[in-house]
Each structure stands twice: as C-alpha cells, then as structure tokens.
Coordinates of C-alpha atoms and ligand atoms in Angstrom, one line a residue:
X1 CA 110.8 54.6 142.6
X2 CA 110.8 58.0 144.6
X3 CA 108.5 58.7 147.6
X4 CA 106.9 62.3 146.6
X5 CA 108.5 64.9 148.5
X6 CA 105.3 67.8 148.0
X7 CA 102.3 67.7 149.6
X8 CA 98.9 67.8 148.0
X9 CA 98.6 71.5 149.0
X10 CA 101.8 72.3 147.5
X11 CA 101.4 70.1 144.6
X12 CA 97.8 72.2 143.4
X13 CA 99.5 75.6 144.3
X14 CA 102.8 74.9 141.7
X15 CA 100.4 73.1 139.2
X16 CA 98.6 76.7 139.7
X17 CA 101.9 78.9 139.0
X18 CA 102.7 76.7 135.9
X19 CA 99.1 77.9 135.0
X20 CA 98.6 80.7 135.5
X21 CA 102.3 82.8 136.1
X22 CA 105.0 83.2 133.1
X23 CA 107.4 85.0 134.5
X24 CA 110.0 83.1 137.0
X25 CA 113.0 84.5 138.9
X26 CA 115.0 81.8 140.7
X27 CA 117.5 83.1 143.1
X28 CA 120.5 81.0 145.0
X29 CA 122.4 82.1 148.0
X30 CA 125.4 84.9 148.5
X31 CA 128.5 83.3 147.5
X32 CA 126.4 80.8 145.3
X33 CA 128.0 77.2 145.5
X34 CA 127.4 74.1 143.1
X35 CA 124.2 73.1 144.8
X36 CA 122.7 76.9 145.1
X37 CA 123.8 77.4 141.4
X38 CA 123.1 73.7 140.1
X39 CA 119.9 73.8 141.4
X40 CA 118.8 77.1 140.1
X41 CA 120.1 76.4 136.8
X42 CA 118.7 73.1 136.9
X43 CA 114.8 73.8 137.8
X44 CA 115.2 76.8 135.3
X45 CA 115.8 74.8 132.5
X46 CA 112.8 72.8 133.1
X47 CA 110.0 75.2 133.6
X48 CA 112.1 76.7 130.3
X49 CA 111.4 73.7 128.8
X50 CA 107.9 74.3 129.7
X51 CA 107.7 77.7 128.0
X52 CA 108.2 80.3 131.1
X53 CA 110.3 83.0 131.0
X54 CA 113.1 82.4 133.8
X55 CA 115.6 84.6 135.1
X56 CA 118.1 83.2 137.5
X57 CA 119.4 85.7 139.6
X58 CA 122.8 86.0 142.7
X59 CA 123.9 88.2 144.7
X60 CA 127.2 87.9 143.6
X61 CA 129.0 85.9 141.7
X62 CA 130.0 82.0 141.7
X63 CA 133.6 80.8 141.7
X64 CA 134.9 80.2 138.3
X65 CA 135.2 76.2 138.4
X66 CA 131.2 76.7 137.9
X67 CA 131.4 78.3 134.8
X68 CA 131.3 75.3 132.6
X69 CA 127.4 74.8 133.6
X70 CA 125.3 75.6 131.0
X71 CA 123.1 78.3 131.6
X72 CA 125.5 79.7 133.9
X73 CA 126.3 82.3 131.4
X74 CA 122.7 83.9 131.6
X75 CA 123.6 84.5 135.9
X76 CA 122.3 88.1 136.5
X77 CA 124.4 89.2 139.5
X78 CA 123.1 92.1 141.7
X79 CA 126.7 93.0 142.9
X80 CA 127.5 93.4 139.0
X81 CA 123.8 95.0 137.5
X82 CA 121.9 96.4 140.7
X83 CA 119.5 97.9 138.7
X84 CA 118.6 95.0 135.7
X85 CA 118.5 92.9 138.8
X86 CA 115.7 95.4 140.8
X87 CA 113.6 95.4 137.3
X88 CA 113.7 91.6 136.9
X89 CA 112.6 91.4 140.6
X90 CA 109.6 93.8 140.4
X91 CA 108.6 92.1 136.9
X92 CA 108.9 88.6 138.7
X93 CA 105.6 86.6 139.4
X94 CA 107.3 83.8 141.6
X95 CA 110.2 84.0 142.7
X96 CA 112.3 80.2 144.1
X97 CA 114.2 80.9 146.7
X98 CA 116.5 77.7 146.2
X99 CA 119.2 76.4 148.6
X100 CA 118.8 79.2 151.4
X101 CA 116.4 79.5 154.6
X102 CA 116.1 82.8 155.0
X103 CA 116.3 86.3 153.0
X104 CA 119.1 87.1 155.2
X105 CA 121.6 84.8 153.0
X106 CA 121.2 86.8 150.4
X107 CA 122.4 90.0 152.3
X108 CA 121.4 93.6 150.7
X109 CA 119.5 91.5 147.7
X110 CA 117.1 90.2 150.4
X111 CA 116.1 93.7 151.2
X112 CA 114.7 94.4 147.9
X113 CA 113.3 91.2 147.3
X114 CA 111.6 91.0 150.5
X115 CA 109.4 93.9 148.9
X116 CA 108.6 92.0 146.1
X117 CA 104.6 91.5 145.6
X118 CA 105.6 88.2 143.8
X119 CA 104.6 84.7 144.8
X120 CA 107.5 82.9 147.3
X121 CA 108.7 79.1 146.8
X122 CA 111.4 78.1 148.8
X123 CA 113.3 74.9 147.9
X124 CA 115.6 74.0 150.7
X125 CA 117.7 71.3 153.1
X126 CA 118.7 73.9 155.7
X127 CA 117.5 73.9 159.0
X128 CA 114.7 76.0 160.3
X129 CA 113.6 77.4 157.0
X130 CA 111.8 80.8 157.3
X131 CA 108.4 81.8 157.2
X132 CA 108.2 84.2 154.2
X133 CA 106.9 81.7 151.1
X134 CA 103.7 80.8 150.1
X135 CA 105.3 77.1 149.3
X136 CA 108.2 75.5 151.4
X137 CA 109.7 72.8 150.0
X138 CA 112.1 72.4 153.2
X139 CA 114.0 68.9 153.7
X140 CA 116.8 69.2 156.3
X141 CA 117.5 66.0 155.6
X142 CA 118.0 65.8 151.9
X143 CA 121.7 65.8 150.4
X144 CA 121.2 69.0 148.3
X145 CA 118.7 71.1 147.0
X146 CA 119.6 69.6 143.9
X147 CA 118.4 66.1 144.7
X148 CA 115.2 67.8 146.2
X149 CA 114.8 70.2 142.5
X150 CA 115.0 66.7 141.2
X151 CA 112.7 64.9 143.2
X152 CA 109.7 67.9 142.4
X153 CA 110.5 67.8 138.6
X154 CA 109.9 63.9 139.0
X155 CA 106.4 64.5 141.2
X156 CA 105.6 66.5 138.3
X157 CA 106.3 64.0 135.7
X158 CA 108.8 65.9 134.2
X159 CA 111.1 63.2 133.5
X160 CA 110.8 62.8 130.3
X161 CA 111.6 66.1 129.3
X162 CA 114.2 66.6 131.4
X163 CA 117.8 67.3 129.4
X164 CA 120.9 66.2 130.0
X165 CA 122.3 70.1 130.6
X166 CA 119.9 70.2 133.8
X167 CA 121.1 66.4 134.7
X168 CA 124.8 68.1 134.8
X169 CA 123.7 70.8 137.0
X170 CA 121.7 69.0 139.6
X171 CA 124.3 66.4 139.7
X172 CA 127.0 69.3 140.4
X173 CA 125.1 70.3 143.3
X174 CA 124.5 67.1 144.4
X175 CA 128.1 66.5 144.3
X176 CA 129.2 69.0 145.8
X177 CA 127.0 69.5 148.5
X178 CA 128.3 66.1 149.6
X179 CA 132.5 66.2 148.7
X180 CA 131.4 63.8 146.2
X181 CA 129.2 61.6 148.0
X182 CA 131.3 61.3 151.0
X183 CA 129.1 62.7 153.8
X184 CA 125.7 63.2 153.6
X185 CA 125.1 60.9 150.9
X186 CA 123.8 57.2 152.3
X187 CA 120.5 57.5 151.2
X188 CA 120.0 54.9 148.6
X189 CA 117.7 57.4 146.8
X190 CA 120.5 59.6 146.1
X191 CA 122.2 56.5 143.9
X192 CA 119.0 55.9 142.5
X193 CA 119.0 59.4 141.1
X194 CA 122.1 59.1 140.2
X195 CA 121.3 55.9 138.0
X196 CA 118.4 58.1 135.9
X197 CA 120.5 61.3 135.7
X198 CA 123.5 59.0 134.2
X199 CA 120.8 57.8 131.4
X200 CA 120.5 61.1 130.4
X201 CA 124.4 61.6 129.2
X202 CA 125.5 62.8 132.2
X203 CA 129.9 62.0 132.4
X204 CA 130.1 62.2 136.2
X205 CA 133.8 61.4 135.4
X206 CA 134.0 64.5 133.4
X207 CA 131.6 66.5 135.8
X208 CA 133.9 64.9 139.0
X209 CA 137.2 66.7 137.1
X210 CA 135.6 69.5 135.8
X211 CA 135.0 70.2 139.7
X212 CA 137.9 68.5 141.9
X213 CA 141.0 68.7 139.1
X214 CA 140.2 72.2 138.0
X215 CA 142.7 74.3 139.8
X216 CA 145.3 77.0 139.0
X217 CA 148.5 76.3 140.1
X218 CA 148.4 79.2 142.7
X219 CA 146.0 77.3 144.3
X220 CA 147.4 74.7 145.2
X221 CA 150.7 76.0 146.2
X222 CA 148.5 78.0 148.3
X223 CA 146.8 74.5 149.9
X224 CA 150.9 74.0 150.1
X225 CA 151.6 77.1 152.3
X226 CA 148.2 76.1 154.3
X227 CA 149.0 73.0 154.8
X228 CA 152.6 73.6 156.0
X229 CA 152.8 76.9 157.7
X230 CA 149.1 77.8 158.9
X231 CA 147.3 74.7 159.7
X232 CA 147.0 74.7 164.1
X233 CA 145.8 71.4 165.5
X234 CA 144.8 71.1 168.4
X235 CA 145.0 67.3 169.4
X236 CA 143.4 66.6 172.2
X237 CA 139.9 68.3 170.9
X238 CA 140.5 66.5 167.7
X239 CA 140.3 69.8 166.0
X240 CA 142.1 72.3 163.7
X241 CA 142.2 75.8 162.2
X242 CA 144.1 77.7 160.0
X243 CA 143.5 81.2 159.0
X244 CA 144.5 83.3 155.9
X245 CA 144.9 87.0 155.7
X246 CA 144.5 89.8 152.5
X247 CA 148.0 89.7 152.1
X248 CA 148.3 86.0 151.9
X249 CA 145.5 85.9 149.5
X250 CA 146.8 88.1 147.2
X251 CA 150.5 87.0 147.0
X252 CA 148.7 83.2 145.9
X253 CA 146.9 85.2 142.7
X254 CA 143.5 84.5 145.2
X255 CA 140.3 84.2 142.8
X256 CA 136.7 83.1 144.0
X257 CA 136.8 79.5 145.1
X258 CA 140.5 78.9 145.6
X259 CA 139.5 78.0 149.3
X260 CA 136.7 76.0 148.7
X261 CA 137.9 72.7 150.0
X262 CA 140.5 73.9 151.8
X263 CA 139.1 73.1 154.9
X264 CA 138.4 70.0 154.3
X265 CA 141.6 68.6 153.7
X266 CA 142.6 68.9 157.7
X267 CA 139.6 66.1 158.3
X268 CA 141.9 63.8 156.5
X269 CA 143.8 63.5 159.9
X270 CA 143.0 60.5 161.7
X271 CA 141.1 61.1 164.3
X272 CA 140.4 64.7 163.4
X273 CA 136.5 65.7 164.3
X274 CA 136.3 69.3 163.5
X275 CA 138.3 71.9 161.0
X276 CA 137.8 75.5 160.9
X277 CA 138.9 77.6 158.3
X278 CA 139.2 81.8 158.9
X279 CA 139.8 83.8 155.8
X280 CA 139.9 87.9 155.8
X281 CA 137.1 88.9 153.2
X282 CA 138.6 91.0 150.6
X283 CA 135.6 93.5 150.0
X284 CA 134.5 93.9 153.3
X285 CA 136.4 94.3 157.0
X286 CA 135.1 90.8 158.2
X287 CA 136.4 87.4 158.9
X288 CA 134.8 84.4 157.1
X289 CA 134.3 81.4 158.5
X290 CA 134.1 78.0 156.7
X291 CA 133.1 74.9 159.4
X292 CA 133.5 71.2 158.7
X293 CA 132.9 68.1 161.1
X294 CA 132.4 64.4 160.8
X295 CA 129.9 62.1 162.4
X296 CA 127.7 64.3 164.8
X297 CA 129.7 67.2 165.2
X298 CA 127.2 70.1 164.9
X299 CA 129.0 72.7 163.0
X300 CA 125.7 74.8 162.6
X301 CA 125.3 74.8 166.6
X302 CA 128.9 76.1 166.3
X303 CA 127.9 78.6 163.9
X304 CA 125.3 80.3 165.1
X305 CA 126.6 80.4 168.8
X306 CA 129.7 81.9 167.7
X307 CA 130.1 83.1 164.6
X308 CA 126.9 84.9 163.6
X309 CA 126.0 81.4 160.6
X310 CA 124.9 78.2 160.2
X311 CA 124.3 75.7 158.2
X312 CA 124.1 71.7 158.4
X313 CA 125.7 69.2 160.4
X314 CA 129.2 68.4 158.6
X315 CA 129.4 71.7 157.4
X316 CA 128.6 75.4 158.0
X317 CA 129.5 79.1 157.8
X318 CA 129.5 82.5 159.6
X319 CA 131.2 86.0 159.5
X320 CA 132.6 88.0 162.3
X321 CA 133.6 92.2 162.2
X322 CA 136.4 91.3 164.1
X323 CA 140.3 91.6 163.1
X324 CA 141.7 88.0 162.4
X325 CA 143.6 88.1 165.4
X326 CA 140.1 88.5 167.6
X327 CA 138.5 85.8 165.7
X328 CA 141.4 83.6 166.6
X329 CA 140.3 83.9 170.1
X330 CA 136.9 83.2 169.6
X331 CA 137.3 80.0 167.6
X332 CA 139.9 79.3 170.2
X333 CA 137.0 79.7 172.9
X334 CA 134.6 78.0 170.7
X335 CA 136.7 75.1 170.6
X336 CA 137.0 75.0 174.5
X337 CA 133.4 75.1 175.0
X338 CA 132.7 72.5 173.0
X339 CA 135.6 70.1 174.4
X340 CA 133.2 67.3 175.6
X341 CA 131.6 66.6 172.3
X342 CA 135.2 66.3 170.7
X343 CA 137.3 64.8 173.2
X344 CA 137.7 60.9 173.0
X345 CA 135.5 59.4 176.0
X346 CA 137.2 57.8 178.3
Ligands
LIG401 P1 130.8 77.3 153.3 O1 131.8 77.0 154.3 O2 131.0 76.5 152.0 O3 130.8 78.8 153.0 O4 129.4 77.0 153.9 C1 129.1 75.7 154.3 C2 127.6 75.5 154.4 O5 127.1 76.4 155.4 C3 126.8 75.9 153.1 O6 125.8 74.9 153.0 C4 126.3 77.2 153.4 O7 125.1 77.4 152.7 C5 126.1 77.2 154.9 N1 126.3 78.6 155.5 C6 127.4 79.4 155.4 N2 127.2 80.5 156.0 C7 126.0 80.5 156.6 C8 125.2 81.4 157.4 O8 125.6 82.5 157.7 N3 123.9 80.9 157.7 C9 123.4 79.7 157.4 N4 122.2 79.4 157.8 N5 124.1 78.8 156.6 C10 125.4 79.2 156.2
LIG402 MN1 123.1 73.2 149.6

C-alpha cells in the first residue's frame, strides 16, 4: 500500500480538470533529463488514456540515450518550433509543470508561459517550489518526480489502466534520478513501486542498458581523457573537479548527454565527498556546472551560493558568464569555504 501524496483540496481540483479541461500541455525542465522527460511522458500517457488531448512540450531537446521512450518522438521543443510551441501554449487549459520549481528552469520558455491564462500544476521533488500553480504537488523528499507522477496516478485509481510504455518511462526517471537506486533511493516505497511497475512488463534489465551501456565510443574515450588528464583532486577537502572546454568537446565527436555521468565517476574515490564538473556550453558563452556529493553534502547550498543553481542534496547544477579559467577560481573558493563540512573531523 501507498500513503496518498494529494491532499483533499488538490485531489477535488484534478478530479475538476479531468472534468471539465481537454486540452493538456505537460512541460519538463531545460536540458530535460530521464526523470523531467520520464515523468512527462509518463502522466501524458495516462490522462491519454483517459481521452485528453496532451502535448508534451521542452525547451530544448533531451540527450539521445532517451530516445528509445515511447512517446518521446511526439517532444515539441521550443528551441526547434518557437512558434507551434507558443500556439500549443495559448491553446493549453492546464499546463504540468513536472520536475522543476520554478519558471526560471525553463529559461526564455518560462517567459511565454508565464503569460499563459491556463490552469498551473506543478509536480515536483525540488526544494522551495514556487508560488505560480493553482496545485503543487511538491515532495522534496521523494526520489523523482517519476515516483511522485506515479504515486497521483495510483491516488486516482489509475492503476489499472496504466501501460506498460508509461511503467518504462516513470521507471527511467526513477532510475535515473537516483544512479540506479544508489542515492536517494531507501525508501521502501520506491521498491514497492518498483514491484507493480515490473508486473506491468517493465525489463529494468533492458531499461538499466538501454540507459548505462548505451554510449558511443567517443564517449567514453572522452571519460578516458577525463579521467586521466583533467580530473584535479583535492585530498584534503575530499573533493574533485575537472573541467572541459569547446575544443575538447568537439575533438571527442561531443553530442547531448555524453557528460551525463561523468561527474559521478570521481565519487568512486574512497573517501571522496564532493565532485564538480565545469563544461563550456557550446551555444551560449557560459560555464555549466554539474554538482554531486554523498551523505550530507549540500550541493544545492553550493549551488546557489556560487554558481547562480540548485538543486537537491547529492546533486545539483548552475551556470556562470565567466571564462573557464574564472570559474576555476570560483569553484576553487567554493571549495575553501566549505572546507569544514568536507574535511575529516578530527
Ligand atoms: P545536472 O548536473 O544533471 O545538470 O543537474 C543535477 C540536478 O540539479 C538536477 O536535478 C537538476 O534539475 C538540478 N539543477 C541543475 N541546475 C539547476 C538550477 O539552476 N536550479 C535548480 N533549482 N536546480 C538545478
Ligand atoms: Mn528530478
């Protein structure tokens, strides 16, 4: 058994949309990752199922090691069809705001669709969730916004209907958001899931290599050259960075998603508390940030103090307009300042 995650007030106000409204637009974060596009793709199928008309809409695209969800063909991106996009928006009754906090994540797409006249639902597990929806579904604490898309589609009895394409997709994000249930993940709820979304046909096997083993081969000489040549750790904070320039990028063949994970790997160190990843964006003059931590760690404190982001706990995000070199220093400074939480007590 689940405990029900929406309230009563909540619970009248979607029984009310699924009345009343037929026209849905779901919408994930910039840079959409399994969960923001598992999740979408996952509650999209079910109030398909239930006879609305759903568009799921990013504001750019997802890497390519997504592409095998289904549904994830029917992705309108704003970077790719401004205009289709702007239509969809203006025609949308409710729109889900799934696996982001505030409009800001979705950079210039949150401009427009903070105009919209639509009905907001936000379905979320990061911290401090805005105030801009009529419903927020907001559980810090929850793996994924998967697990929570799962837990309302079970409130609303929708279990029997639900398909095994929308078990593959909240699964993914589930997955993902916790490096295949490695952090984040001891809630016994999240096996329990687990147990239903595997009686509807799910191959986690599959789904866990479709994911992990799915690279090119310039990735992972590129993880190579990382690895080897870039990675600086500092010991004594129990911490590590690495960064990775245009030029670097493009001599490894660099697609979308070839450093997801990346920074990761440096937490395989024993003893290692924090890894930082810098990458030069290739569109824009900016540095991106990728955080990861174990145990208590606050990357998102991180984050936001220093690198304009956020996220959770174990793992979080930021930009800075700064050249790689300057952002070097700052994570540099950002390390130091943060010294007594990752130096061993003596
Ligand atoms: P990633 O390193 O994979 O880009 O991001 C790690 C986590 O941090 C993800 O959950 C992502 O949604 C979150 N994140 C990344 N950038 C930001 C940001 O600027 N603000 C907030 N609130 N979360 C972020
Ligand atoms: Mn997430």
């Amino acid at each position: 058994m689940l405990n029900p995650i929406l309230t009563e007030d909540q619970l009248v106000q979607i029984h009310a949309w699924l009345k009343d409204c037929q026209r849905f637009v779901l919408c994930g974060h910039v840079s959409p990752d399994g969960d923001a596009l598992g999740s979408t793709l996952g509650l999209a199928s079910y109030l398909k199922g239930l006879g609305k008309d759903v568009t799921v809409v990013m504001p750019n695209h997802f890497p390519e090691f997504l592409a095998w969800l289904k549904g994830s063909e029917d992705v309108l991106f704003y970077s790719e069809s401004p205009e289709l996009v702007k239509k969809t928006i203006q025609d949308a009754e409710v729109i889900g705001c799934l696996d982001f906090n505030d409009l800001s994540r979705l950079e210039e797409l949150g401009e427009i669709i903070g105009t919209s006249s639509a009905d907001f639902w936000m379905i979320d597990h990061h911290l401090q969730p805005g105030d801009f929806c009529k419903v927020t579904v907001s559980h810090p604490t929850a793996s994924s916004t998967c697990e929570l898309v799962f837990r309302i589609i079970w409130q609303l009895g929708g279990l029997d209907a639900f398909t095994q394409e929308s078990a593959e997709a909240i699964y993914c994000g589930m997955c993902t958001d916790t490096g295949g249930f490695t952090y984040n993940s001891n809630n016994s709820d999240i096996f329990f899931i687990i147990g239903l979304l595997l009686k509807k046909g799910i191959d986690k096997d599959v789904i866990y290599r479709k994911i992990y083993n799915n690279y090119s081969e310039s990735r992972i000489r590129l993880m190579g050259y990382v690895l080897y040549e870039k990675l600086q750790v500092m010991a004594d904070c129990h911490a590590s960075f690495f960064t990775l320039t245009r030029d670097e990028l493009e001599q490894f063949n660099y697609v979308k998603g070839d450093t997801e994970g990346l920074v990761n790997i440096p937490l395989t160190i024993k003893g290692m508390k924090l890894s930082i990843s810098l990458r030069e964006d290739l569109e824009k003059d900016r540095v991106m940030m990728s955080l990861r931590s174990v145990d208590d760690f606050p990357c998102n404190k991180m984050a936001e103090e220093f690198f304009n982001g956020g996220g959770h706990k174990n793992a979080a995000g930021g930009r800075l307009d700064c050249s790689l070199e300057e952002a070097v220093e700052i994570v540099k400074k950002a390390i130091c300042c943060y010294e007594p939480l990752l130096v061993d007590k003596k």
